[in-house]
Structures are given as structure tokens and as C-alpha cells.
PDB file of C-alpha atoms in Angstrom:
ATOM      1  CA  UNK A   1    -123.401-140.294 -46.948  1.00 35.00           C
ATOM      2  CA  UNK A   2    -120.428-138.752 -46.877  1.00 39.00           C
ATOM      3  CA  UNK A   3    -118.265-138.400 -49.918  1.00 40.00           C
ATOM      4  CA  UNK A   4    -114.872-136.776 -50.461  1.00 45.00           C
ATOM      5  CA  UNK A   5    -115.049-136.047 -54.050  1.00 61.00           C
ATOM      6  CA  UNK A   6    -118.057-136.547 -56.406  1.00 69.00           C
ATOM      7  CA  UNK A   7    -118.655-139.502 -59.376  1.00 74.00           C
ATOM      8  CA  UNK A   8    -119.231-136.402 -61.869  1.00 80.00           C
ATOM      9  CA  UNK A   9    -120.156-133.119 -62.101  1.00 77.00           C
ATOM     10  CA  UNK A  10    -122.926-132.527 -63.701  1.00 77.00           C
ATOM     11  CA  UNK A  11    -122.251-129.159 -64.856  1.00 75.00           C
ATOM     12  CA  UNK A  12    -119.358-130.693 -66.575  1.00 80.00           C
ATOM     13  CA  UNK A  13    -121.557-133.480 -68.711  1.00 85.00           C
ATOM     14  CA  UNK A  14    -121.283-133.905 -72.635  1.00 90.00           C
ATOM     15  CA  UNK A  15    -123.524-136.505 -73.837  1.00 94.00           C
ATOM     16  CA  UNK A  16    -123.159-138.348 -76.813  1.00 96.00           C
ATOM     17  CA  UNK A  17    -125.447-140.756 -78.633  1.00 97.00           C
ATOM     18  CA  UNK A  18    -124.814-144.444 -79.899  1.00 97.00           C
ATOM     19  CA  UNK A  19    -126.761-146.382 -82.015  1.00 98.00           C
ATOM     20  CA  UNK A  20    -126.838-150.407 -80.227  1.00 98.00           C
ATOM     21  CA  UNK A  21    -129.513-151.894 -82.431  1.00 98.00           C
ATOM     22  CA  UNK A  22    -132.303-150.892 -85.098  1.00 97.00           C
ATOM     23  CA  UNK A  23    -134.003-147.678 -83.125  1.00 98.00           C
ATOM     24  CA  UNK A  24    -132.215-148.425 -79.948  1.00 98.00           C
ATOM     25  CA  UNK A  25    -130.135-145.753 -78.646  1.00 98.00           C
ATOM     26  CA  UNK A  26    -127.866-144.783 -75.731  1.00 98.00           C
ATOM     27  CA  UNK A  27    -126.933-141.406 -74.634  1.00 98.00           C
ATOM     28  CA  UNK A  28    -123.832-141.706 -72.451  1.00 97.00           C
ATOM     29  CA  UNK A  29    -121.345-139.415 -71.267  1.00 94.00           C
ATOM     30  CA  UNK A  30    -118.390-138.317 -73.792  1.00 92.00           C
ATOM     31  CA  UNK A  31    -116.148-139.927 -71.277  1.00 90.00           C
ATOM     32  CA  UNK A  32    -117.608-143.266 -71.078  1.00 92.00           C
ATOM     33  CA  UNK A  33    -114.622-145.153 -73.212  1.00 91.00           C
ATOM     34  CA  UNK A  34    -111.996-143.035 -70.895  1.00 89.00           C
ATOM     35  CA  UNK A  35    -113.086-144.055 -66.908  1.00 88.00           C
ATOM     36  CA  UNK A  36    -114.787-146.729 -64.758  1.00 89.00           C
ATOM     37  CA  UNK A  37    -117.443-144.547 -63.925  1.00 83.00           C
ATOM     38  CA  UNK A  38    -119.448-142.089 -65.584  1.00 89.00           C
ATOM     39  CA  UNK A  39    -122.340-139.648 -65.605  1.00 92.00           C
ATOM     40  CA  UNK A  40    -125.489-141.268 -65.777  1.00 95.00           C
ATOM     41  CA  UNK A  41    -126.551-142.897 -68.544  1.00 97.00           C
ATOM     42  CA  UNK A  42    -129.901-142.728 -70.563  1.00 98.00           C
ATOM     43  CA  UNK A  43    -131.250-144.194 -73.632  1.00 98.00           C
ATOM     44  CA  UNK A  44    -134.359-144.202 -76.254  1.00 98.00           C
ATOM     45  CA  UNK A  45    -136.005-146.451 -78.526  1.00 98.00           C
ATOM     46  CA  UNK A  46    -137.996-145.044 -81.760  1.00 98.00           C
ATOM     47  CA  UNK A  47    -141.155-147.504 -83.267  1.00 98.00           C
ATOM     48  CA  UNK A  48    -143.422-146.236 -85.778  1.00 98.00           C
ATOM     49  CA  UNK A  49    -145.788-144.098 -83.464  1.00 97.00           C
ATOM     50  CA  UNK A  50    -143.613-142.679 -80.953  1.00 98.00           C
ATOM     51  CA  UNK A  51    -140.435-142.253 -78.608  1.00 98.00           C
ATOM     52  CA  UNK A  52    -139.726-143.850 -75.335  1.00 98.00           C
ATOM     53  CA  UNK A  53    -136.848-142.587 -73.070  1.00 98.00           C
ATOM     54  CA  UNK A  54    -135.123-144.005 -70.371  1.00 98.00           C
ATOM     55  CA  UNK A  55    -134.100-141.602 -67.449  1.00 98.00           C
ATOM     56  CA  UNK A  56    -134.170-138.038 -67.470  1.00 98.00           C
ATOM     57  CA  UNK A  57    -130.471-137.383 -65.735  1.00 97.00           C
ATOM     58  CA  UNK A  58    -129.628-134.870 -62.819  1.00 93.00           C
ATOM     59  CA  UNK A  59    -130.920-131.646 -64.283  1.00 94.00           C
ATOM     60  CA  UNK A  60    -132.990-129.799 -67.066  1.00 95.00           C
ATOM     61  CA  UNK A  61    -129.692-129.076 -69.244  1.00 94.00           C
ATOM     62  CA  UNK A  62    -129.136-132.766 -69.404  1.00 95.00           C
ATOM     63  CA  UNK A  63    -132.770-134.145 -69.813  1.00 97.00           C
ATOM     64  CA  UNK A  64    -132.582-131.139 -73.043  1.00 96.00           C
ATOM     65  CA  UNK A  65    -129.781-133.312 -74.026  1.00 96.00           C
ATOM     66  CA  UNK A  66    -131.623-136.193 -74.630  1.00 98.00           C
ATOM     67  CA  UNK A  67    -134.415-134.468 -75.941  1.00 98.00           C
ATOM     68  CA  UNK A  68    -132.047-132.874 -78.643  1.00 97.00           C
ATOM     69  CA  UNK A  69    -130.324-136.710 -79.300  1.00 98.00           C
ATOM     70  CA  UNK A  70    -134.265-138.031 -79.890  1.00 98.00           C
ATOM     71  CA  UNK A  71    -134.606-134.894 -82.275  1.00 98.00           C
ATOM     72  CA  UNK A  72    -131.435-135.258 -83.877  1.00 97.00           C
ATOM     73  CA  UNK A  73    -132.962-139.309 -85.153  1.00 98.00           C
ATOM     74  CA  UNK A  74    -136.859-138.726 -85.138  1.00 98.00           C
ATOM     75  CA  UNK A  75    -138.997-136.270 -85.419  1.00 98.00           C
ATOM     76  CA  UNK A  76    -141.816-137.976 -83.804  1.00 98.00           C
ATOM     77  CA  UNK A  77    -143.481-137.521 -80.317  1.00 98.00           C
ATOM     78  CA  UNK A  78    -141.469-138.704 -77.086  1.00 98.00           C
ATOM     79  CA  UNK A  79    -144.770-141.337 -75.653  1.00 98.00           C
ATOM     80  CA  UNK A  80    -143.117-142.297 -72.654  1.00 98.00           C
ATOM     81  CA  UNK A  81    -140.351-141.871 -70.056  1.00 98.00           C
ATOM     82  CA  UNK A  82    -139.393-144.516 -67.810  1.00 98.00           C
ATOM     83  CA  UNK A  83    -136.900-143.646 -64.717  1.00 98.00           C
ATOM     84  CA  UNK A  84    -135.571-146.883 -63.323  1.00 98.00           C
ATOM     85  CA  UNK A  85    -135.261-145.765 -59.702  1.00 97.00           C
ATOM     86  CA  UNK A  86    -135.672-142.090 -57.822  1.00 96.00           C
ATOM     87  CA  UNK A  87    -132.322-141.366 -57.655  1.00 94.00           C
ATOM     88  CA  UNK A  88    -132.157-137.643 -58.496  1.00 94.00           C
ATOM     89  CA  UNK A  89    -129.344-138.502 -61.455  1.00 94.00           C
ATOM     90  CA  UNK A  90    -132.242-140.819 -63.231  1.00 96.00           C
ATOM     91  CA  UNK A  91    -135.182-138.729 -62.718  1.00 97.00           C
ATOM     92  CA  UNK A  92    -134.567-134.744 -62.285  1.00 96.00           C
ATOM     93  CA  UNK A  93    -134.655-133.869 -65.530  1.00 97.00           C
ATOM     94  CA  UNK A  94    -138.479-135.088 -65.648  1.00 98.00           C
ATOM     95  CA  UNK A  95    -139.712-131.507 -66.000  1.00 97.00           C
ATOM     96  CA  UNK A  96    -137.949-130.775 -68.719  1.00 97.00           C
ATOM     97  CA  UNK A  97    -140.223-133.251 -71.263  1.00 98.00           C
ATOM     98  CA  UNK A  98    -143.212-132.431 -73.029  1.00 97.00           C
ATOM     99  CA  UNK A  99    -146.508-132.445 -71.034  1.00 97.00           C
ATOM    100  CA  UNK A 100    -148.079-134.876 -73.136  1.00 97.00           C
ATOM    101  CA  UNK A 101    -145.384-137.499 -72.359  1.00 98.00           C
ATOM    102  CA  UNK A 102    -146.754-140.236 -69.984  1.00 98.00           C
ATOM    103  CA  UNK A 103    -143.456-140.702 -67.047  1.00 98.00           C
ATOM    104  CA  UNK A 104    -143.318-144.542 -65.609  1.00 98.00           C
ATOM    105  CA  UNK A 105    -142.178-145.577 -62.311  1.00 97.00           C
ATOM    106  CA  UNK A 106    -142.391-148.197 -59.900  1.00 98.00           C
ATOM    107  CA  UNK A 107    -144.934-147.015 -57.427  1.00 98.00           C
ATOM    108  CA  UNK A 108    -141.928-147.675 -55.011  1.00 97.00           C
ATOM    109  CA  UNK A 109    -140.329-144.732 -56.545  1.00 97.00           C
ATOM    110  CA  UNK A 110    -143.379-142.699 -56.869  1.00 97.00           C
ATOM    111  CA  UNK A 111    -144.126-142.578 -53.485  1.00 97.00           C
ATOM    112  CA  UNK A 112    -140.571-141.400 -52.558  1.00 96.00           C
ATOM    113  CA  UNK A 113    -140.769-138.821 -55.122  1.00 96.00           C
ATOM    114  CA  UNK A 114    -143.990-137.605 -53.813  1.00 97.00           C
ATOM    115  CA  UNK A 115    -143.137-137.809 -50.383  1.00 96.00           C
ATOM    116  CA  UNK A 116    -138.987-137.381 -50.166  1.00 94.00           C
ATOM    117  CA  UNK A 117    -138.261-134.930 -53.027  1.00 95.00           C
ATOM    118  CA  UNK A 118    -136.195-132.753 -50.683  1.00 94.00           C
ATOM    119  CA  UNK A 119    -134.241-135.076 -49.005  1.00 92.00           C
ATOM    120  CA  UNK A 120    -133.582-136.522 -52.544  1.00 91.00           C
ATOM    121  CA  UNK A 121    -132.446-132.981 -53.968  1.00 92.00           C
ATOM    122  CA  UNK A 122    -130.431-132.458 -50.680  1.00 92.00           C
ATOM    123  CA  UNK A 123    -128.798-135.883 -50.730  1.00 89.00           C
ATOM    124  CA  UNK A 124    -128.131-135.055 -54.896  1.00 89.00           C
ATOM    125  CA  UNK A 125    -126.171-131.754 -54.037  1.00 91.00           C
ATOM    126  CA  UNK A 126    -123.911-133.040 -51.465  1.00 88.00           C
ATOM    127  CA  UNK A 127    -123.113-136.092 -53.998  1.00 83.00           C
ATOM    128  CA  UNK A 128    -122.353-134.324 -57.020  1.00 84.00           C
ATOM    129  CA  UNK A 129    -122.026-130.423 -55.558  1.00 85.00           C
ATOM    130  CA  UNK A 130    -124.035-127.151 -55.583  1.00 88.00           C
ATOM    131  CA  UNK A 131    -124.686-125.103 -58.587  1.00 85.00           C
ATOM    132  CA  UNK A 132    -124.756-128.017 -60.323  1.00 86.00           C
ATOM    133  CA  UNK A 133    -128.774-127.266 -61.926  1.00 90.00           C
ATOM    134  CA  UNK A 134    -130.040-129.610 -59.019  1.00 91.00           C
ATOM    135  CA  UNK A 135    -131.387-126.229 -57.378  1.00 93.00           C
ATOM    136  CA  UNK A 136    -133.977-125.278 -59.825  1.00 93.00           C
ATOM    137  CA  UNK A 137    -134.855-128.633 -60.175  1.00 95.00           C
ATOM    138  CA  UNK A 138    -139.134-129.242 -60.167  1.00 95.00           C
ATOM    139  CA  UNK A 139    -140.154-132.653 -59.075  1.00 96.00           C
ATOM    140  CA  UNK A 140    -142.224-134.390 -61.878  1.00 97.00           C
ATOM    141  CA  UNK A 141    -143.570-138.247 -61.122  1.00 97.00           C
ATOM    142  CA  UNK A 142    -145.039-140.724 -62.318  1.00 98.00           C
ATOM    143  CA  UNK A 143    -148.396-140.573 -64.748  1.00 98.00           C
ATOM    144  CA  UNK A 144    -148.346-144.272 -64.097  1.00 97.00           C
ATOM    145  CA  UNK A 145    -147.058-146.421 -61.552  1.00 97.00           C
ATOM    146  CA  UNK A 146    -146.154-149.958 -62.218  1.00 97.00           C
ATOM    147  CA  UNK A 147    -145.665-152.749 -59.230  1.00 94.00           C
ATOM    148  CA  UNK A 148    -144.816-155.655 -62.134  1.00 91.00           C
ATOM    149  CA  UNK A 149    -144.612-156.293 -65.417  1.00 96.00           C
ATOM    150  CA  UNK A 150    -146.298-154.319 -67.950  1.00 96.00           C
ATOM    151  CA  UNK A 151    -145.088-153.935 -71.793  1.00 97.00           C
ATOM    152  CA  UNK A 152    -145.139-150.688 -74.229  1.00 98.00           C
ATOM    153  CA  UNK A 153    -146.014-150.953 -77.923  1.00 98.00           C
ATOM    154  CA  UNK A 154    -144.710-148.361 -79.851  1.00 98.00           C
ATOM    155  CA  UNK A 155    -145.510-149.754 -83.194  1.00 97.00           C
ATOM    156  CA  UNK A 156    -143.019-152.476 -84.561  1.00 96.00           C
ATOM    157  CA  UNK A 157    -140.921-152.082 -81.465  1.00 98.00           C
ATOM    158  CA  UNK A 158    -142.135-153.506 -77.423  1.00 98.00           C
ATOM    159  CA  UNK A 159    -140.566-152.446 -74.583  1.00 98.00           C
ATOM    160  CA  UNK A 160    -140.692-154.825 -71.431  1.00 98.00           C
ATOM    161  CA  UNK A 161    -141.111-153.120 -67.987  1.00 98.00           C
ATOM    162  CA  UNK A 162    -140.381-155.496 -65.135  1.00 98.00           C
ATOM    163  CA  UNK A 163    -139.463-155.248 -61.414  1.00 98.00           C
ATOM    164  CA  UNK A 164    -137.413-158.416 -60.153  1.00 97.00           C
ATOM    165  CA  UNK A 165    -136.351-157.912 -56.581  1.00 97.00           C
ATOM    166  CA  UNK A 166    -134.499-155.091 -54.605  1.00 98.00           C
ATOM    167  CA  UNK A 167    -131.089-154.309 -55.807  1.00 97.00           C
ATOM    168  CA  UNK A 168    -130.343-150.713 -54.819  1.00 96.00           C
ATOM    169  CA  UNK A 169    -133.821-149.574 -54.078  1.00 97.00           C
ATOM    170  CA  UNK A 170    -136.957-150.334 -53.786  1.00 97.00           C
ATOM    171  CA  UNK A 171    -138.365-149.339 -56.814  1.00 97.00           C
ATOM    172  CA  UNK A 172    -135.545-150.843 -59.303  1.00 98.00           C
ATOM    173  CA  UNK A 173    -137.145-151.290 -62.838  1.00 98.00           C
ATOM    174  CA  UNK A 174    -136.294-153.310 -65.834  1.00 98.00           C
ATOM    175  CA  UNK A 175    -136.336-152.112 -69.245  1.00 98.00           C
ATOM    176  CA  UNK A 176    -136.169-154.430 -72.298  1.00 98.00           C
ATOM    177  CA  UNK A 177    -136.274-153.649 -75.804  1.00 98.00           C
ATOM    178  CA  UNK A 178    -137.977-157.016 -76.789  1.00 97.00           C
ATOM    179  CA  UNK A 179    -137.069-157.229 -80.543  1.00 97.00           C
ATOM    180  CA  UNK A 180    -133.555-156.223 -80.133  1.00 97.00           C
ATOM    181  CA  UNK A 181    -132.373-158.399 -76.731  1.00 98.00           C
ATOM    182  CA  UNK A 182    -130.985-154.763 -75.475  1.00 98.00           C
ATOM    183  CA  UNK A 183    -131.940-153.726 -71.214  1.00 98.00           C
ATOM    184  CA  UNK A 184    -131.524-150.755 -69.606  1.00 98.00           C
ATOM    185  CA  UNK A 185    -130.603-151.387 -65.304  1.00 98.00           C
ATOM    186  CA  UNK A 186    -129.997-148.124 -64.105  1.00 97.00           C
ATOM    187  CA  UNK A 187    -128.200-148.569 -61.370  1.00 95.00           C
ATOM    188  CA  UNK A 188    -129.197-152.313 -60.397  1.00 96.00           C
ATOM    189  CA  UNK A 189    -126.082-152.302 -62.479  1.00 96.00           C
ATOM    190  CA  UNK A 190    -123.478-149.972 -61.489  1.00 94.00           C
ATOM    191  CA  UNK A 191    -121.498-149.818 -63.799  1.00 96.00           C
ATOM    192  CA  UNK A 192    -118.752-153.040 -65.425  1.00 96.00           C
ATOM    193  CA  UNK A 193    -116.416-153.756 -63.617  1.00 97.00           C
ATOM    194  CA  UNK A 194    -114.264-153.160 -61.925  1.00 97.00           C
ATOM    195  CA  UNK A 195    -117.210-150.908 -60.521  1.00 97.00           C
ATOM    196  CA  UNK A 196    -119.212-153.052 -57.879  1.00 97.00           C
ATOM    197  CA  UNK A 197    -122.866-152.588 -55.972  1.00 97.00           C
ATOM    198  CA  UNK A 198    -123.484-149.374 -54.164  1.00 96.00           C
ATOM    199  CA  UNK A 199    -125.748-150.570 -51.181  1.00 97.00           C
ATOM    200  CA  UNK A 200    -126.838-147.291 -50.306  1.00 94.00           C
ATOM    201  CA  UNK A 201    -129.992-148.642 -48.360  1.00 95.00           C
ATOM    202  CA  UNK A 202    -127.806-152.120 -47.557  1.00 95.00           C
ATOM    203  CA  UNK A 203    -129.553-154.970 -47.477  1.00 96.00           C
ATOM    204  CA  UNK A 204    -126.967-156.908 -49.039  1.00 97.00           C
ATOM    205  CA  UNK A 205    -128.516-160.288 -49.062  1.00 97.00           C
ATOM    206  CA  UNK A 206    -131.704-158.813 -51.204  1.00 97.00           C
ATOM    207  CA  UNK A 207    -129.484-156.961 -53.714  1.00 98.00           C
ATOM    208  CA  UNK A 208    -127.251-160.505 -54.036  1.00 98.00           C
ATOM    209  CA  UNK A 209    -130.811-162.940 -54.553  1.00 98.00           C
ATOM    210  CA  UNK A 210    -131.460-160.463 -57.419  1.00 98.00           C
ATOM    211  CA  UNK A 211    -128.241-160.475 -58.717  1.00 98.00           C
ATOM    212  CA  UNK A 212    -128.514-163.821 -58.794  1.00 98.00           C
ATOM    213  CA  UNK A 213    -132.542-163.834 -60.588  1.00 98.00           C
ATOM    214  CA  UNK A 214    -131.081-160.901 -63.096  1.00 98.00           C
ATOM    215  CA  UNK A 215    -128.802-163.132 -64.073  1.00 98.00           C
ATOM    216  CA  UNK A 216    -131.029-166.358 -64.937  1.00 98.00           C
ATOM    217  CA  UNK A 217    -133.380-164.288 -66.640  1.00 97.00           C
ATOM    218  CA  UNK A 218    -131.268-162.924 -69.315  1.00 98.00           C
ATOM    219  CA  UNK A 219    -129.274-164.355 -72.077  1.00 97.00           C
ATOM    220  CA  UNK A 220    -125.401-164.268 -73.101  1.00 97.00           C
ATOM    221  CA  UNK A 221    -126.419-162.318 -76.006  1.00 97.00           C
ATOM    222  CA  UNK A 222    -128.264-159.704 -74.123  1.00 98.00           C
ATOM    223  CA  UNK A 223    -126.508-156.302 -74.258  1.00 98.00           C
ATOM    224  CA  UNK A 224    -127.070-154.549 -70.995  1.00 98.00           C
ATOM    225  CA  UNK A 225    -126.631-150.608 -70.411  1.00 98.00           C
ATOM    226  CA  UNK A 226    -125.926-150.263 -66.989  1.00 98.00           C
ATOM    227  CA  UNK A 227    -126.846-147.192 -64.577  1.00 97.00           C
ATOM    228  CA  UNK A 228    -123.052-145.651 -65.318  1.00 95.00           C
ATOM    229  CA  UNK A 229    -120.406-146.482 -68.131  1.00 95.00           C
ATOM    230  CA  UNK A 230    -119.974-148.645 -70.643  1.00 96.00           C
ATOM    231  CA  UNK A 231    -122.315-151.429 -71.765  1.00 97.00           C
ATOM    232  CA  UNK A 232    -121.997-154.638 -70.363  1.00 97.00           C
ATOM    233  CA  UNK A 233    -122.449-158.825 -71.184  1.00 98.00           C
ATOM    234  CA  UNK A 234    -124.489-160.766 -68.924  1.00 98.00           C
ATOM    235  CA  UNK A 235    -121.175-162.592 -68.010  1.00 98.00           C
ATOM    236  CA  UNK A 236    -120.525-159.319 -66.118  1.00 98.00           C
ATOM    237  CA  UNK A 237    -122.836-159.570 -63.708  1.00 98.00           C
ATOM    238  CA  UNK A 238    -120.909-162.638 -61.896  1.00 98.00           C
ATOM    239  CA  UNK A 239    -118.470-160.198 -60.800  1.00 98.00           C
ATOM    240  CA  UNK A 240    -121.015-157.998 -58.845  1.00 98.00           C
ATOM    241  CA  UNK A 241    -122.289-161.374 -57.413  1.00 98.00           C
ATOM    242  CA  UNK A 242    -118.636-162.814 -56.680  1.00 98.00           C
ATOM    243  CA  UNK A 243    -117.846-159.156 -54.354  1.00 98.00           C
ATOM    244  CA  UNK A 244    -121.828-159.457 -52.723  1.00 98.00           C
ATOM    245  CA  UNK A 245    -121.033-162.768 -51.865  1.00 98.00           C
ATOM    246  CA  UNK A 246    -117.733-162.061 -50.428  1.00 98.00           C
ATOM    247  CA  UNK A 247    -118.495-159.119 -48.734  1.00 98.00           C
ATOM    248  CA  UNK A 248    -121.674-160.730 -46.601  1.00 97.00           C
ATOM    249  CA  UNK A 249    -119.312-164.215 -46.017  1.00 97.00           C
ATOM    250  CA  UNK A 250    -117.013-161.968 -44.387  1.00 97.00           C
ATOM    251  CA  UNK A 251    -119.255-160.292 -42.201  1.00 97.00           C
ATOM    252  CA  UNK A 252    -120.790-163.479 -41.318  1.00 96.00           C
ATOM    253  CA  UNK A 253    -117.190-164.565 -40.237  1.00 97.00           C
ATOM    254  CA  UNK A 254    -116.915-161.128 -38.308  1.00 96.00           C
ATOM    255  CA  UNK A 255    -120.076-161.750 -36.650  1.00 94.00           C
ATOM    256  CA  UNK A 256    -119.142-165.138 -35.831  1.00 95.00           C
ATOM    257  CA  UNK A 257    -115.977-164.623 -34.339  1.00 95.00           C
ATOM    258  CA  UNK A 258    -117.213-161.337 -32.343  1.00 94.00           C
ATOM    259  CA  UNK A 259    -115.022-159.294 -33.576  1.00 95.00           C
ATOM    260  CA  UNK A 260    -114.495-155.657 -32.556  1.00 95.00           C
ATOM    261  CA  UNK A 261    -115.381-152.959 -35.336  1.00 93.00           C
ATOM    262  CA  UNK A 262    -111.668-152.219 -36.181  1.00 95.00           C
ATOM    263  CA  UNK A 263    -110.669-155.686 -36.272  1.00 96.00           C
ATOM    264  CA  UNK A 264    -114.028-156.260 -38.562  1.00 96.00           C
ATOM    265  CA  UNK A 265    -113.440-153.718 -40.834  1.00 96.00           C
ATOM    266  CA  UNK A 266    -110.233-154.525 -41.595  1.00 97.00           C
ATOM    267  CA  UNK A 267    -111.417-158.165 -42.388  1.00 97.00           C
ATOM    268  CA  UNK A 268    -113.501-156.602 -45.049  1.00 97.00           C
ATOM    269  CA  UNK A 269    -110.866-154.632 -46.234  1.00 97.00           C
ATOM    270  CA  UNK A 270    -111.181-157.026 -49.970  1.00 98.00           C
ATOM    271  CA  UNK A 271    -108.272-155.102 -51.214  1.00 97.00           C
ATOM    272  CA  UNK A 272    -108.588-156.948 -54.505  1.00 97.00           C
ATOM    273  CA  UNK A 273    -111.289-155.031 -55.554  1.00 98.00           C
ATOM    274  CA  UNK A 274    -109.491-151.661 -54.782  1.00 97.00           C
ATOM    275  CA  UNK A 275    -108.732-151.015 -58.557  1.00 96.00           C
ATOM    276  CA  UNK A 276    -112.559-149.474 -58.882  1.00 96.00           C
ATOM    277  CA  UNK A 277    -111.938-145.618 -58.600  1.00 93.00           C
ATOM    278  CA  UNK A 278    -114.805-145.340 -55.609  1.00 93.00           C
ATOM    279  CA  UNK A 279    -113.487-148.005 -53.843  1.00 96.00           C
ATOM    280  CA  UNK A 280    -112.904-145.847 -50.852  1.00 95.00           C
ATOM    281  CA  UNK A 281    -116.059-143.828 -51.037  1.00 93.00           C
ATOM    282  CA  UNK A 282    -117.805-146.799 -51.552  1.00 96.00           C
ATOM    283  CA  UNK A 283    -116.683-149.849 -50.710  1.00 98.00           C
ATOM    284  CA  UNK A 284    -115.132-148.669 -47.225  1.00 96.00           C
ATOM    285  CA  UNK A 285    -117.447-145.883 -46.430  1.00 95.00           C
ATOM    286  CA  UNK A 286    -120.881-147.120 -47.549  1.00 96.00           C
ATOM    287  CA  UNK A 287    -120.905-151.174 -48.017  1.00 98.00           C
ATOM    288  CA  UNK A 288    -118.477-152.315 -45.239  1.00 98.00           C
ATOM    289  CA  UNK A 289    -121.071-149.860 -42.698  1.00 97.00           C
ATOM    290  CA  UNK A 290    -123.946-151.355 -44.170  1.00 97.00           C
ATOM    291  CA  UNK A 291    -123.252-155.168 -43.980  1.00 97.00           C
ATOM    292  CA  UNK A 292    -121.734-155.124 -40.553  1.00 95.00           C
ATOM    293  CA  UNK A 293    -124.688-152.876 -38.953  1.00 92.00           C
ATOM    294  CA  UNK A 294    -126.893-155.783 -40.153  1.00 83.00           C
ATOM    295  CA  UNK A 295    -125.388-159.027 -38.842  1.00 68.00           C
TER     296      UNK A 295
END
């Protein structure tokens, strides 16, 4: 993909923690109040015998970030780390956690790990820029690979592992803190809007049906922390679903009416979501490509 300026820069990053329920934290950029999208965001929950972590960010100075915002609540081992897709900004800083800390992944995402690293890492520097830590990055996967749902006890607190459908890749994961009604998405959500989908692998119909599912199986109360940015409301998601669903009716209509690729473009243009600050980067140069190449 081609991209003329990058969503962060990693070498740039300040996280900070927040506190979202009893033991529940998010680690999000310093900038996440300021602009529609952020550096990646990660999170951790504390029960009585242990740590688990969501994502591990782009590179070891940002998974010792999170390591330091565990430290700086609990002194007690990090268990687990879960990485909701293989997306090089949720899962490069894997090597930087203790040995003794058991990673989770869809076995979607372990097998690209395993098998793609490189082209990962390669796709990760053009996005967000060389000399960015990506180069001494060491691939780390899974200890345990999950195809459904599977639940962690870490003593007075559960945390609900689930896979529901395809959203940006195949390996998109669930994470529910069960006492506390808090999910991480990664980057099944974005970020709120006015961000919308990246369909980096298209297959914009998938992503919309679990759009749609995400959004029956959670609760107006639920308080969601998506991939990027600020946390979210399940209302939220209907906006995601809204642009899916007008994006793939107007390539239908395209398709329909035969029209050439200028002419169909230009039908897609859906200016009215132009107020997202990758609208061109993403919207134009990644969805519009991928929903007319598959009618």
C-alpha cells in the first residue's frame, strides 16, 4: 500500500495510562484527546495472581512502555499477552516481555507470524517509516493459539477471548474483561469516528456481517477500546456499518451500470466522510480499490 504520510511515528510515541474500571487499564498515546487517530493502543487487566496485556505495539521501546505502566500499578507477574491481530503495531513488541509470559493469538495470526514476518516488518516500515525500532524487531508468537472462545482466570478477574468473523484480518480477536463490561478490538475497530474500516485485505461484505454480529453481541453499556484513539460506545459502531454499507451499495451500482473505473471511482467518492484525517490514504487509495476489484 502506498501511503503519503504515516498514521504516527513511532519514534515519536508517549504513552500514558488510564484507569477504565477496577484493574482495567489502557495505555494510549498522549495525543489520544488531541486527533482522530492515534498510535496504537494497548491495555492490561490486574486479578489477584497475575497480569494480562493486550498488544505489545510497534517496537521494544513501546512494549517497555507498557511493561513500566503494569509496574507502575502491580508488582505482580505479567501471565499473559494477547495480540488481537499480526499487524506489526499490535504485536512487535512481543520480545520485549518476560519469557515466562504465555503470548495468545488466533492461530490465523500465528501462522502469518510464523510464515510472513518479513513481509509484515517490510509492510510496517513503509507505513510508519525507517528507523522507527521496527528494524531490530525479533518475531515472538504465539505459546497458544486459539481458533474460538477460550476464557483467562486471573483470580477475581476473567478475561473472554473470542473470534467472531473477519473484520480486518483473519485472525481478529476479542478481548473482554467479564466483570467490568470493558473490550479491547484492536483494529476490528479503527478508531471512533469519524475514523472508518481500513479493508486492507478487502472483503468488504465479511468485515460488514461482523460489524453487524459485534454489534448484537455487546451491550450499550459496554466500553470498547478500539485499535487507535479514544474509547468508544457500542452506538459507535453503526457508523462503521452505515460507510461499509454505503461503500459496497455503491459499487454494486457501479457494477451494475458498467461503469468505467474513473466514472466508478468518482461514484464512490462519499465525500461526507472526508472529515476523517486518512480519508485520502484510506478511503480513496485502499477501500474504493478493494471493493471495486471485487464486484
Amino acid at each position: 500500500m502506498q501511503q503519503k504520510s504515516r498514521p504516527f511515528d513511532p519514534a515519536d510515541v508517549r504513552m500514558h495510562t488510564r484507569e477504565l474500571a477496577d484493574g482495567v487499564y489502557a495505555v494510549m498515546a498522549a495525543d489520544v484527546d488531541d486527533t482522530d487517530h492515534t498510535a496504537t493502543n494497548a491495555g492490561f487487566v490486574v486479578g489477584d495472581s497475575g497480569v494480562l496485556v493486550v498488544e505489545s505495539l510497534s517496537n521494544g521501546r513501546l512494549a517497555s512502555q507498557v511493561i513500566g505502566a503494569v509496574r507502575t500499578v502491580t508488582p505482580l507477574p505479567i501471565r499473559f499477552l494477547v495480540n488481537t491481530s499480526f499487524h506489526g503495531d499490535h504485536c512487535f513488541g512481543n520480545f520485549a516481555f518476560p519469557s515466562q509470559t504465555v503470548i495468545i493469538h488466533h492461530e490465523a495470526t500465528k501462522r502469518v507470524i510464523d510464515e510472513r514476518f518479513e513481509q509484515d516488518r517490510a509492510f510496517m516500515i513503509e507505513l510508519l517509516g525507517p528507523n522507527a525500532g521496527i528494524e531490530e524487531v525479533v518475531a515472538r508468537s504465539a505459546d497458544l493459539a486459539v481458533s474460538g472462545p477460550c476464557s483467562v482466570d486471573l483470580g477475581g478477574k476473567h478475561v473472554d477471548i473470542d473470534h467472531i468473523g473477519f473484520a480486518q484480518t483473519d485472525g481478529d480477536l476479542v478481548v473482554r474483561m467479564r466483570e467490568d463490561n470493558v473490550v479491547f478490538l484492536g483494529n476490528m475497530l479503527q478508531a471512533p469516528p469519524p475514523a472508518f474500516p481500513w479493508l486492507l485485505e478487502g472483503r468488504a461484505d465479511e468485515a460488514l456481517a461482523t460489524y453487524r454480529r459485534l454489534y448484537e453481541i455487546l451491550d450499550d453499556d459496554t466500553l470498547i477500546v478500539p485499535g487507535h484513539g479514544r474509547t468508544m460506545r457500542r452506538a459507535d459502531i453503526l457508523h462503521s456499518i452505515a460507510y461499509l454499507e454505503q461503500l459496497t451499495g455503491l459499487a454494486r451500482d457501479a457494477q451494475d451500470k458498467a461503469l468505467p473505473d474513473d466514472q466508478a471511482r468518482e461514484a464512490l467518492e462519499m465525500r461526507e466522510y472526508s472529515g476523517y484525517s486518512m480519508y485520502e490514504s484510506i478511503h480513496r487509495q485502499v477501500n474504493v480499490p478493494a471493493v471495486l476489484s471485487a464486484r
